[in-house]
XYZ file of C-alpha atoms in Angstrom:
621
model
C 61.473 62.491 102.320
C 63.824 62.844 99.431
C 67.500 63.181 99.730
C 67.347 66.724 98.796
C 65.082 67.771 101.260
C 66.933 65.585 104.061
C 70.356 67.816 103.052
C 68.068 71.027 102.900
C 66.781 69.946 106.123
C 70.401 69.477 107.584
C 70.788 73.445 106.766
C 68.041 74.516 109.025
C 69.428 71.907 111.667
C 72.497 73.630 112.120
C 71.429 76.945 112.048
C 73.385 78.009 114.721
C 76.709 77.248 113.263
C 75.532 77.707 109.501
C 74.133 81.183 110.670
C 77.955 82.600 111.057
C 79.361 80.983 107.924
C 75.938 82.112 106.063
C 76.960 85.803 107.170
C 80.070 85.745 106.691
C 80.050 84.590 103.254
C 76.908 86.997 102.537
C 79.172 89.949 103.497
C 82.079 88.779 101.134
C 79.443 88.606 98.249
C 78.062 92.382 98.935
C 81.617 93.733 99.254
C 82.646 91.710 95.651
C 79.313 92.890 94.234
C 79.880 96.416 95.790
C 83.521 96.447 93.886
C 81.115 94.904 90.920
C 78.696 98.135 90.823
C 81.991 100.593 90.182
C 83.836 98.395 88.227
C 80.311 98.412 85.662
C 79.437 102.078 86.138
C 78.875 104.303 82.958
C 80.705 106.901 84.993
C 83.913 104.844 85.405
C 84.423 105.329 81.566
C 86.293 107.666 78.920
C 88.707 109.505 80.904
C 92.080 108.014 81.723
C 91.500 108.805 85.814
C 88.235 107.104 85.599
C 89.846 104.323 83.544
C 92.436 103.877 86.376
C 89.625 103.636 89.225
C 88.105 101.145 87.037
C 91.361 98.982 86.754
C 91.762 99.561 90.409
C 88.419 98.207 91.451
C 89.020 94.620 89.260
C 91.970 94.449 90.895
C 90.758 94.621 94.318
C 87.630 92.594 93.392
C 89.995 89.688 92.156
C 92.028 90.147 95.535
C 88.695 89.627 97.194
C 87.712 86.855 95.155
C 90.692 84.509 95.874
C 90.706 85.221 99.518
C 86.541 84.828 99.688
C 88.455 80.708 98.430
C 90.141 80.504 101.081
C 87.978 81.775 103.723
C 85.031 80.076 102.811
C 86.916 76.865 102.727
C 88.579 77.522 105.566
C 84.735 78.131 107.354
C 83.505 74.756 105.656
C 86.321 72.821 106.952
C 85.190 73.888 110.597
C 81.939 72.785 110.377
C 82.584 69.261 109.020
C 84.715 69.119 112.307
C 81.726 69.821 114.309
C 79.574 67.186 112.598
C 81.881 64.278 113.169
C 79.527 62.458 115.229
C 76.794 63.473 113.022
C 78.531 62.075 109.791
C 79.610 58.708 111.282
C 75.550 57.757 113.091
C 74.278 58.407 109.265
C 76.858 55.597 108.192
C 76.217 53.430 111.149
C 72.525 53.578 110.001
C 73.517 52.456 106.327
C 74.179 55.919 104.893
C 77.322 55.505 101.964
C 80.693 57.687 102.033
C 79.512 58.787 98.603
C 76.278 59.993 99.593
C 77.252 61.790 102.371
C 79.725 63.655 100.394
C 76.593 63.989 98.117
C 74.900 65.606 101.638
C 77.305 67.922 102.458
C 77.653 68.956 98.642
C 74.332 70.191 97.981
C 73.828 71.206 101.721
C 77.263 73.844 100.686
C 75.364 74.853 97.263
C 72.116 75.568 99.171
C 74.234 77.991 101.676
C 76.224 79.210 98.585
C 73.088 80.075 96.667
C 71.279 82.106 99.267
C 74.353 83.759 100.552
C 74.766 84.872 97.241
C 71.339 86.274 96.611
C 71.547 87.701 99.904
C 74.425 89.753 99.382
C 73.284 90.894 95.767
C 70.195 92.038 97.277
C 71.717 93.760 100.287
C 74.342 95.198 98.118
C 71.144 96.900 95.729
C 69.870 98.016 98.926
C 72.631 99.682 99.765
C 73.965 100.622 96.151
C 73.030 104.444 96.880
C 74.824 104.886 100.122
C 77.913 103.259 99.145
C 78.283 105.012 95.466
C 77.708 108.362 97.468
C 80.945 107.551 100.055
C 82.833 106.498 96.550
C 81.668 109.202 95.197
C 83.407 111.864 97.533
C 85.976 109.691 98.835
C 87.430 109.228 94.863
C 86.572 112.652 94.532
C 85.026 112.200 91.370
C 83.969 115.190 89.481
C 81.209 113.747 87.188
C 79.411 112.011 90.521
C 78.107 108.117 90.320
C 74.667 108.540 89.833
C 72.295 105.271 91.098
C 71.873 102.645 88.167
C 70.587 99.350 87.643
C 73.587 97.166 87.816
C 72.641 94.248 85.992
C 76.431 92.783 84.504
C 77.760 93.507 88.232
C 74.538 91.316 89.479
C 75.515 88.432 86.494
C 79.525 88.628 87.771
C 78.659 88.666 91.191
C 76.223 85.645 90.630
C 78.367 83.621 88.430
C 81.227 84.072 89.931
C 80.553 83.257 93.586
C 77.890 79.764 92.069
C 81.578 78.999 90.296
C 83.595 79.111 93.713
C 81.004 77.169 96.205
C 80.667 74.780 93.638
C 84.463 73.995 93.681
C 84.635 74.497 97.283
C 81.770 72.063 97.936
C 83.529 69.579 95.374
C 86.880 70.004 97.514
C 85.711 69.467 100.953
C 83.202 66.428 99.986
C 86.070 64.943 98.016
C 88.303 65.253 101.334
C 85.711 63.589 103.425
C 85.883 60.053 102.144
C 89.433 59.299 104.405
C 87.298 59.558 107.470
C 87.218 56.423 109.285
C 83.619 55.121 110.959
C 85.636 55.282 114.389
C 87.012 58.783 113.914
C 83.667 60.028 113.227
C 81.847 58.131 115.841
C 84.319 59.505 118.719
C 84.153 63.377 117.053
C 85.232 65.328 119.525
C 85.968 63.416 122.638
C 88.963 61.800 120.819
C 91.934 63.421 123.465
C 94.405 65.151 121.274
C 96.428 65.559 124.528
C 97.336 68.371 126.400
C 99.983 70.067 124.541
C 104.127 70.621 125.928
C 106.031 73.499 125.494
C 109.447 72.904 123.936
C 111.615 75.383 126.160
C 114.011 75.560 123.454
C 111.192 77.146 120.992
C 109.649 79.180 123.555
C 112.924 80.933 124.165
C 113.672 81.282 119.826
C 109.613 82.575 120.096
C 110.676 85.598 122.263
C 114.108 86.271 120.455
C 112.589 86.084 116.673
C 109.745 88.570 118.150
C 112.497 90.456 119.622
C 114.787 90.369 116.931
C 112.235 91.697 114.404
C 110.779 94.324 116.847
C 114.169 95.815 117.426
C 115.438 96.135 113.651
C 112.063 97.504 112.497
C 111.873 100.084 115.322
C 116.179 101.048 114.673
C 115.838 101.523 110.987
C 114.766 104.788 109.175
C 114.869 105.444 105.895
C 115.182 103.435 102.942
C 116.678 100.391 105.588
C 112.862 100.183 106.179
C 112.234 98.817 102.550
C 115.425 96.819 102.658
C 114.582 95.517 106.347
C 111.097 94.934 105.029
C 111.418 91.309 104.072
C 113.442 89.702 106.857
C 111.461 91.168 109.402
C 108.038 90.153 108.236
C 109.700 86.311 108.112
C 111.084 86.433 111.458
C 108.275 88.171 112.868
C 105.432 85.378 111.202
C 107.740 82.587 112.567
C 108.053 84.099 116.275
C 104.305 84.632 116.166
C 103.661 80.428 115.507
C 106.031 80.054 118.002
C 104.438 81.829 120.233
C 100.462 80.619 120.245
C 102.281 76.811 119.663
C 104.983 76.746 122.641
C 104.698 80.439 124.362
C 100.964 80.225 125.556
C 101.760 76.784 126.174
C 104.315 77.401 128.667
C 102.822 80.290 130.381
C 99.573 78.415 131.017
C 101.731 75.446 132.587
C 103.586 78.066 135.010
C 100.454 79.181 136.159
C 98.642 75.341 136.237
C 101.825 74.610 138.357
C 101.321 77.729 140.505
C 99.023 76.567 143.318
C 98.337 80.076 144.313
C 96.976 80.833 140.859
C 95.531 77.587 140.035
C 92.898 76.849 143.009
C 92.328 80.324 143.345
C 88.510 80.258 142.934
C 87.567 78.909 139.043
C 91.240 79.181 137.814
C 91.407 75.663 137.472
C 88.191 74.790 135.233
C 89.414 77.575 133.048
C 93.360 76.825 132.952
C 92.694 73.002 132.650
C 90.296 73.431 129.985
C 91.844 76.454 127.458
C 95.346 73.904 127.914
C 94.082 71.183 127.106
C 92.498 72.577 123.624
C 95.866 74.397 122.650
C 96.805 72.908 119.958
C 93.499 73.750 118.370
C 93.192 77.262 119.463
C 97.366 78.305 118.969
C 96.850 77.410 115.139
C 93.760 79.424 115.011
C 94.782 82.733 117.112
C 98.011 82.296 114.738
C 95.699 82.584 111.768
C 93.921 85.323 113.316
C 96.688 87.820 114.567
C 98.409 87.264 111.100
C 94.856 88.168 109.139
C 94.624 91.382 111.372
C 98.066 92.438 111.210
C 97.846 92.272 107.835
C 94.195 94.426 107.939
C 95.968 96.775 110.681
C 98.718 97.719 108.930
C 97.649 97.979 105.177
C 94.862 100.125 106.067
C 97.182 102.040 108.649
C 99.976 102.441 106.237
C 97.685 103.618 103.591
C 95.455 106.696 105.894
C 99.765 107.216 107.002
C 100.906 107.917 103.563
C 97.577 110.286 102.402
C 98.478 112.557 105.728
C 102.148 112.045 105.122
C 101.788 113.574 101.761
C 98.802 116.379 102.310
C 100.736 117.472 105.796
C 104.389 117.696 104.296
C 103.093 119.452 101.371
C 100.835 121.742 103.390
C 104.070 122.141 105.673
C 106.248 123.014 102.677
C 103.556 125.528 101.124
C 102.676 127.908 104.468
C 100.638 130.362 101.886
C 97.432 130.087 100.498
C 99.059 130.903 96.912
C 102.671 131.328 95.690
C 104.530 132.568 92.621
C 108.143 132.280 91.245
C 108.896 134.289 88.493
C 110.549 131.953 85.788
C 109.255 134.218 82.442
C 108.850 137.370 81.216
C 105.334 137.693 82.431
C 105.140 138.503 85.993
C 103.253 141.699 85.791
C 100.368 139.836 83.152
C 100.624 136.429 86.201
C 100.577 139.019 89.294
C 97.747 140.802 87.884
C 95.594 137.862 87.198
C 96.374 136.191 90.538
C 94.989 139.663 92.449
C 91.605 139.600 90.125
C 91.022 136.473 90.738
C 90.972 136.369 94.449
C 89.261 139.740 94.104
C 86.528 137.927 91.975
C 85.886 135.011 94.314
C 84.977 137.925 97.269
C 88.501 136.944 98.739
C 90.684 139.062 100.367
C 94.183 138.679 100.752
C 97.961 139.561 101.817
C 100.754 139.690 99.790
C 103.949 139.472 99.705
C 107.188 139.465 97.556
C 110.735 139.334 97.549
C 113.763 138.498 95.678
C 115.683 134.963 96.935
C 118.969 134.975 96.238
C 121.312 131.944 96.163
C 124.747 132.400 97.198
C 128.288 130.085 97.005
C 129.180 128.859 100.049
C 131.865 126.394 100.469
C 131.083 123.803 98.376
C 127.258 124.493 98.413
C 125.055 126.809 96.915
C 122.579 128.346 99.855
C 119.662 130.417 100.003
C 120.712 133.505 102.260
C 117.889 136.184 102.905
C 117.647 139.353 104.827
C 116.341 140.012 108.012
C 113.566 142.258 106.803
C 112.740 139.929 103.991
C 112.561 136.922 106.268
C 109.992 139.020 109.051
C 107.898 140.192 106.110
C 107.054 136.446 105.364
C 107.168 135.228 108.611
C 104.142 138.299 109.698
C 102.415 136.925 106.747
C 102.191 133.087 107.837
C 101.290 134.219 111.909
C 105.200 133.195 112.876
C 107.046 135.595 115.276
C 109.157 138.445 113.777
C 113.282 137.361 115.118
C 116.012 140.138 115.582
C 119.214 140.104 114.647
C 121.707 141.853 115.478
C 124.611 143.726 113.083
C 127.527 140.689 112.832
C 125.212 138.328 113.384
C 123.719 135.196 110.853
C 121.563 132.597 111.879
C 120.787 129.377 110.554
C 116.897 128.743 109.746
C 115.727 125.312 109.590
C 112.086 124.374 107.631
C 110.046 123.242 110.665
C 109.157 119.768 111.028
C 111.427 118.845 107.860
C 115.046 116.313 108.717
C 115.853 116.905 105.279
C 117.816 120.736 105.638
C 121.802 120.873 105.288
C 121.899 122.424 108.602
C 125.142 120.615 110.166
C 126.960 121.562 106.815
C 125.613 125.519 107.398
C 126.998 125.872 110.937
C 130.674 124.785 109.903
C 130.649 127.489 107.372
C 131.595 131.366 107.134
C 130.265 133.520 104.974
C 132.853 136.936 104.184
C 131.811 140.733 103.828
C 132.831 142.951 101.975
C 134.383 144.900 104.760
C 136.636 141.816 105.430
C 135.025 140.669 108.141
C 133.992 136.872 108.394
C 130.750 135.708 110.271
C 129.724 132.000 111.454
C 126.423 131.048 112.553
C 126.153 129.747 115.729
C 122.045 129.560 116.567
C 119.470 127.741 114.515
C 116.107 128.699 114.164
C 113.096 126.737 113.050
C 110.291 128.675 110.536
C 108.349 127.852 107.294
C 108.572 132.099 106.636
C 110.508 131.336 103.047
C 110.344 128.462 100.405
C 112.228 124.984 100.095
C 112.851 122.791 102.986
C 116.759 122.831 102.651
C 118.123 124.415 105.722
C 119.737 128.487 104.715
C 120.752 131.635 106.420
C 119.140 135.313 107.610
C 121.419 137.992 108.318
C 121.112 141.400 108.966
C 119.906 143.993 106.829
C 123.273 145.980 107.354
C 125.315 142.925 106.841
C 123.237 141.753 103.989
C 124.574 144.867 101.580
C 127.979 143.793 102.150
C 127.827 140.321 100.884
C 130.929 139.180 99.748
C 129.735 135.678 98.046
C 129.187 134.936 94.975
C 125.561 135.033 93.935
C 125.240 131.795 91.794
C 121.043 132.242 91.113
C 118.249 134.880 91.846
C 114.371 133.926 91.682
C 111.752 136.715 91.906
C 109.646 135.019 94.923
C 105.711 135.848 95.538
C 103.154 134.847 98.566
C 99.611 135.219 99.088
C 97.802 134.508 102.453
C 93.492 134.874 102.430
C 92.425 136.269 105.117
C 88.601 136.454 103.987
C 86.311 134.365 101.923
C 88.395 130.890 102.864
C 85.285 129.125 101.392
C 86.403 130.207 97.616
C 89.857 129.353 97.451
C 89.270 126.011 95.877
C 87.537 127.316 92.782
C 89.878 130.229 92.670
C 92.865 127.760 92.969
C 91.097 125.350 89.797
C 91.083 128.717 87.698
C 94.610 129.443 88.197
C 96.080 126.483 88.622
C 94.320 125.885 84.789
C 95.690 129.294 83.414
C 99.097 129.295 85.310
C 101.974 126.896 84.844
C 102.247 124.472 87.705
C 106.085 125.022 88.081
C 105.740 129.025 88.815
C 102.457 128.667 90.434
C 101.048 126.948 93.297
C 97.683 126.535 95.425
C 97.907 124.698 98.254
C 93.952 123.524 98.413
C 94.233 123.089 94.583
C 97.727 120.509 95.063
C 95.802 118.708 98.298
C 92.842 117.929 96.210
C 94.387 116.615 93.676
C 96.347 114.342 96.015
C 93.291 113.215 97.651
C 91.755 112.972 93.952
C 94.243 110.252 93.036
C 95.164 108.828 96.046
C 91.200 108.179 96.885
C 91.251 105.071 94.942
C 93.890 103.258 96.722
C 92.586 104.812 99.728
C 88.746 103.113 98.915
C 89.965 99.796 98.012
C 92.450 99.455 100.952
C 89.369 100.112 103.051
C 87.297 97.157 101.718
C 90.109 94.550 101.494
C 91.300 95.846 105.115
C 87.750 95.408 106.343
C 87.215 92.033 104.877
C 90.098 90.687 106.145
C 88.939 91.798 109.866
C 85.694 90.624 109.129
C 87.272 87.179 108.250
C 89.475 87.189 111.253
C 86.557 87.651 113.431
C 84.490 84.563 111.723
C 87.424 82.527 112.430
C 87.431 83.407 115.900
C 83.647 82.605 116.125
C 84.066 79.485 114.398
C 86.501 78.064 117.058
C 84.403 79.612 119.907
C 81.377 77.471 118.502
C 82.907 74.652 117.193
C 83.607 73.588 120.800
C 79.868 74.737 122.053
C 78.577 70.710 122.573
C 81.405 69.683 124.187
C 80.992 72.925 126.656
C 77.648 72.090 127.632
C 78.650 69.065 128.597
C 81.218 70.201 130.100
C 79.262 73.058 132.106
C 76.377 70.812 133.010
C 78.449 67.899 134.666
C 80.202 71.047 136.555
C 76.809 72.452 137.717
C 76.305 69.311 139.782
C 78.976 69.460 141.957
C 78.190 73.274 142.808
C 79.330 75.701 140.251
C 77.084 78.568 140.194
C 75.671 80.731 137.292
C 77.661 83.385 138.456
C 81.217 81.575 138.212
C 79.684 80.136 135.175
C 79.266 83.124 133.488
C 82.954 84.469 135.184
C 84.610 81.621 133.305
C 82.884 81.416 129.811
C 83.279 85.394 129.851
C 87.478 85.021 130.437
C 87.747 82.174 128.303
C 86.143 83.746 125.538
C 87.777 86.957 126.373
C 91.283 85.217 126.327
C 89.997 83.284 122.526
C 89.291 86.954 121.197
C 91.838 89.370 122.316
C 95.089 86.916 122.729
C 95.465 87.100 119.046
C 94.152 90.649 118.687
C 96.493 92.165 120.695
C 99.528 90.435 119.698
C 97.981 91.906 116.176
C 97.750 95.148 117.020
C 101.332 95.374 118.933
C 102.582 93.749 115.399
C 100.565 96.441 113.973
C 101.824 99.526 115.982
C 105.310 98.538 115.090
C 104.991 98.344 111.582
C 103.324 101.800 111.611
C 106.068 103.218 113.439
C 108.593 101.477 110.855
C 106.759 103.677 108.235
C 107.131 106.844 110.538
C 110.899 106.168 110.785
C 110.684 105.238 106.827
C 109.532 108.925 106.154
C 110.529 111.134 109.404
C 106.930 111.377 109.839
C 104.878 111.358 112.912
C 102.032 109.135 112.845
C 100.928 108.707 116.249
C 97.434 109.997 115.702
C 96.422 108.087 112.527
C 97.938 104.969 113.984
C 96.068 105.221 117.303
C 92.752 105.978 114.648
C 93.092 102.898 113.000
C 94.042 100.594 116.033
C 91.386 102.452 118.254
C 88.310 101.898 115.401
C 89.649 97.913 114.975
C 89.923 97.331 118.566
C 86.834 99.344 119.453
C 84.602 97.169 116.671
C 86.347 94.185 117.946
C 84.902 94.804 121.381
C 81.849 95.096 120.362
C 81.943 91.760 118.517
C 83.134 89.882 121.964
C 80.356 91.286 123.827
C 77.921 89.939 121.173
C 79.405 86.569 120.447
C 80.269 86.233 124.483
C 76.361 87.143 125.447
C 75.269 84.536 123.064
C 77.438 81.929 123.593
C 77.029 82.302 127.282
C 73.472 81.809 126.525
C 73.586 78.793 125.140
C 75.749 77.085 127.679
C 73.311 78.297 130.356
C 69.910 77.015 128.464
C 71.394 73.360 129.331
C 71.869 73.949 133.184
């Protein structure tokens, strides 16, 4: 047998442990190739929007690229650990340092190669599918017809032969400071069971605490200027606490005789302490990666509904008009034809706002009639006021109004009489989202103010035909000028339009990173499989059953997956409610989406990995 085939051979060996780094690094090529197959698309040309999706998917495809580095080392490195023992009986039996860095070389080229292929070839599989989601999630017009992507298969290729080559050049250089003894012992070398520093576990819980509190007090633009700090403090609390924290709770319960010979406590305290050091690093690694997945992809779905919602908020009507020029009658008139045209019909409504001095500001100050006219037309309640009486109206759901400044103020009749608001009311009837007044009709004639600016004001709302108001919005919003005329649908689409891109790419990086944080996971879960059928099988003998076999291995694994992905997704919820208070948004329900889908797929993974793994500690007893 040549040396080749014995380092091919070595591949199918460790199959079970090669299988997940195989995998993983075959998803990493599909997504770069998948980035590959816009980035080369005839579509993706010409235009200057296309030319920006284009520039956004190299971007994201070099993002990919230098993290796929890392990861893939990072995978390597974990299963040189496991072969320890392996490494150091080849040498015992005559086998050089040099040619077992050969070994592990070409064995990394011959995973590299087929992973490679592998993902290219899923990725043309899938090619359709995926340019079909692109296609409607970038909302582009021209559609991304199915082509044969041969420079994104060439990249793809080149590029990922280029980084296992390096890769396997890195890890067999770092191999030849192994001594024979290290190797020989592998794994049963004690690292020692790990102490808590009191002193760090209590700086753990006050750097966590610290940056929780600030992130959660500050609104506004302190959220961009807290930014920073917090993300330090926070990173440092969360070494803290998988290094010293989960040390020293697992030692209050070890020390807690209740807890610890309560049924199989003890094989499963003893054993996930004594591997700590090991495991903190890695569920550090992990609940970093996820956070980081959690709240790009979380802050990105929060700012699309941030802007579609406040500009659907600000814009109650299916179409509005301000009269800025001398053509109302020609605008009016094409606005009715057209939603006559597209077998729409429709309400409408004008009026004439009228902008008054008031103390130091200038404020919009309407009529009652005026204000009920708009209000019928948008499904709000009618109000009544009576004669002497103003109100204050705030824009619903909007922090930005003057209304503080309106309530302090009087506004003077003619008749000499002064009135001051004393109720505020919340309605999107009329434009703007600064707060302004409604009076009565009586009262409104007698206005004593100056009037500092007058706007004729019109508002559509379909009723029938909702299906057309797209196309009818694209005609107008093409023969109208944008800052007299707006469509709601039209505006939203074209947010969506250019916000798809960051939207698409956000996706893929977010779900690459998860992806990777899971391998990780797996990787520590199996790199410890030997010793735990060792472990398992010695225990077995003095009368553990397959039932309390199966209790433990399913906790400990439990504790391996979700210790980090919690602490992730609390890290996660916080920074999405940073960007709430950053934009006086609500974003409870696209937060609770994102951390829902990532914990629900995250489930599912345990259950997998936890079935299998249980398996193969069991096929020993």
């Amino acid at each position: 047998m040549t040396f080749r085939r014995f380092a091919f051979n070595n591949v199918f060996r460790n199959k079970r442990l090669y299988a997940a780094y195989f995998l993983s690094s075959m998803f990493t090529v599909m997504v770069f190739f998948t980035f590959a197959i816009f980035a080369f698309h005839p579509t993706l040309s010409g235009n200057e929007m296309n030319t920006y999706v284009k520039t956004g998917m190299y971007i994201a495809a070099g993002i990919i690229y230098v993290f796929s580095f890392f990861f893939i080392l990072y995978s390597m490195s974990s299963f040189l650990n496991t072969r320890k023992k392996e490494f150091g009986l080849l040498m015992m039996q005559g086998m050089s340092v040099r040619q077992i860095r050969l070994m592990v070389f070409l064995e990394n080229m011959v995973i590299g190669f087929f992973s490679t292929i592998s993902g290219i070839l899923i990725g043309l599989v899938f090619a359709k599918v995926i340019l079909l989601i692109a296609e409607n999630v970038l909302v582009i017009e021209e559609g991304l017809n199915f082509y044969f992507p041969m420079m994104a298969i060439l990249a793809t290729f080149v590029s990922f032969i280029i980084l296992f080559f390096f890769i396997s050049l890195f890890v067999s250089y770092i191999l030849r400071s192994r001594k024979l003894i290290d190797l020989i012992k592998g794994n049963k070398k004690s690292k020692g069971e790990p102490k808590a520093n009191i002193f760090l576990t209590i700086i753990a819980c006050v750097l966590i605490g610290i940056g929780y509190v600030v992130a959660l007090m500050v609104e506004g633009l302190q959220v961009v200027a807290a930014l920073l700090p917090v993300v330090i403090v926070v990173i440092l609390g969360t070494y803290l606490l998988f290094t010293q924290l989960s040390v020293y709770i697992i030692r209050k319960f070890k020390n807690k005789n209740n807890v610890f010979w309560r049924k199989t406590n003890m094989i499963l305290l003893s054993d996930l302490s004594f591997r700590m050091k090991d495991n903190a690093r890695t569920f550090f690694l992990v609940a970093i990666v996820s956070t980081v997945a959690f709240s790009a992809i979380g802050s990105l779905y929060g700012f699309q509904s941030i802007l579609t919602s406040t500009f659907k908020n600000t814009n109650p009507t299916t179409f509005s008009y301000r009269v800025m020029e001398d053509n109302e009658e020609r605008d009016v008139s094409l606005i009715n034809k057209t939603i006559s045209q597209g077998n729409m019909e429709a309400n409408h409504e004008e009026t004439m706002l009228r902008y008054y001095e008031v103390g130091e500001d200038i404020n919009l100050i309407a009529s009652e009639s005026a204000f009920n006219r708009f209000a019928t037309l948008i499904g709000e309640e009618t109000i009544n006021i009576e004669k002497d009486q103003i109100k204050v109206v705030e824009f619903t759901d909007s922090t930005y109004g003057q209304t503080d400044e309106l309530l302090k103020q009087s506004i003077k009749l003619k008749s000499g009489k002064t009135l001051k608001p004393k109720e505020v009311i919340y309605s999107r009837a009329l434009p703007g989202t600064d707060s302004y007044y409604v009076m009565s009709d009586e009262n409104y004639k007698e206005l004593q103010a100056t009037l500092s600016l007058e706007e004729k004001y019109h508002a559509w709302q379909v009723t029938k035909g909702e299906d057309n108001i797209l196309e009818a919005s694209t005609t107008l919003a093409e023969a109208l000028q944008p800052y007299e005329f707006t469509a709601v649908e039209y505006e939203v689409y074209q947010i969506n339009k250019a916000f798809g891109l960051v939207m698409f790419v956000g996706l893929f990086i977010g779900i690459v990173f998860f992806v990777s944080a899971g391998s990780f996971l797996y990787f520590r879960l199996y790199a410890d499989l030997d010793e735990d059928k060792q472990k398992f099988k010695a225990i077995s003998k003095i009368g553990l059953t397959e039932k309390e076999l199966k209790n433990v291995l399913t906790r400990q694994t439990a504790i391996l997956f979700f210790a980090p992905i919690v602490v992730a997704l609390i890290h996660g919820a916080v920074a999405l409610t940073a960007l709430s208070n950053m934009f006086y948004f609500n974003l409870v329900k696209q937060s609770v989406t994102v951390l829902g889908i990532f914990l629900a797929i995250q489930i599912v993974y345990f259950f997998i990995v936890q079935f299998f793994y249980t398996k193969q500690v069991k096929s020993v007893l």
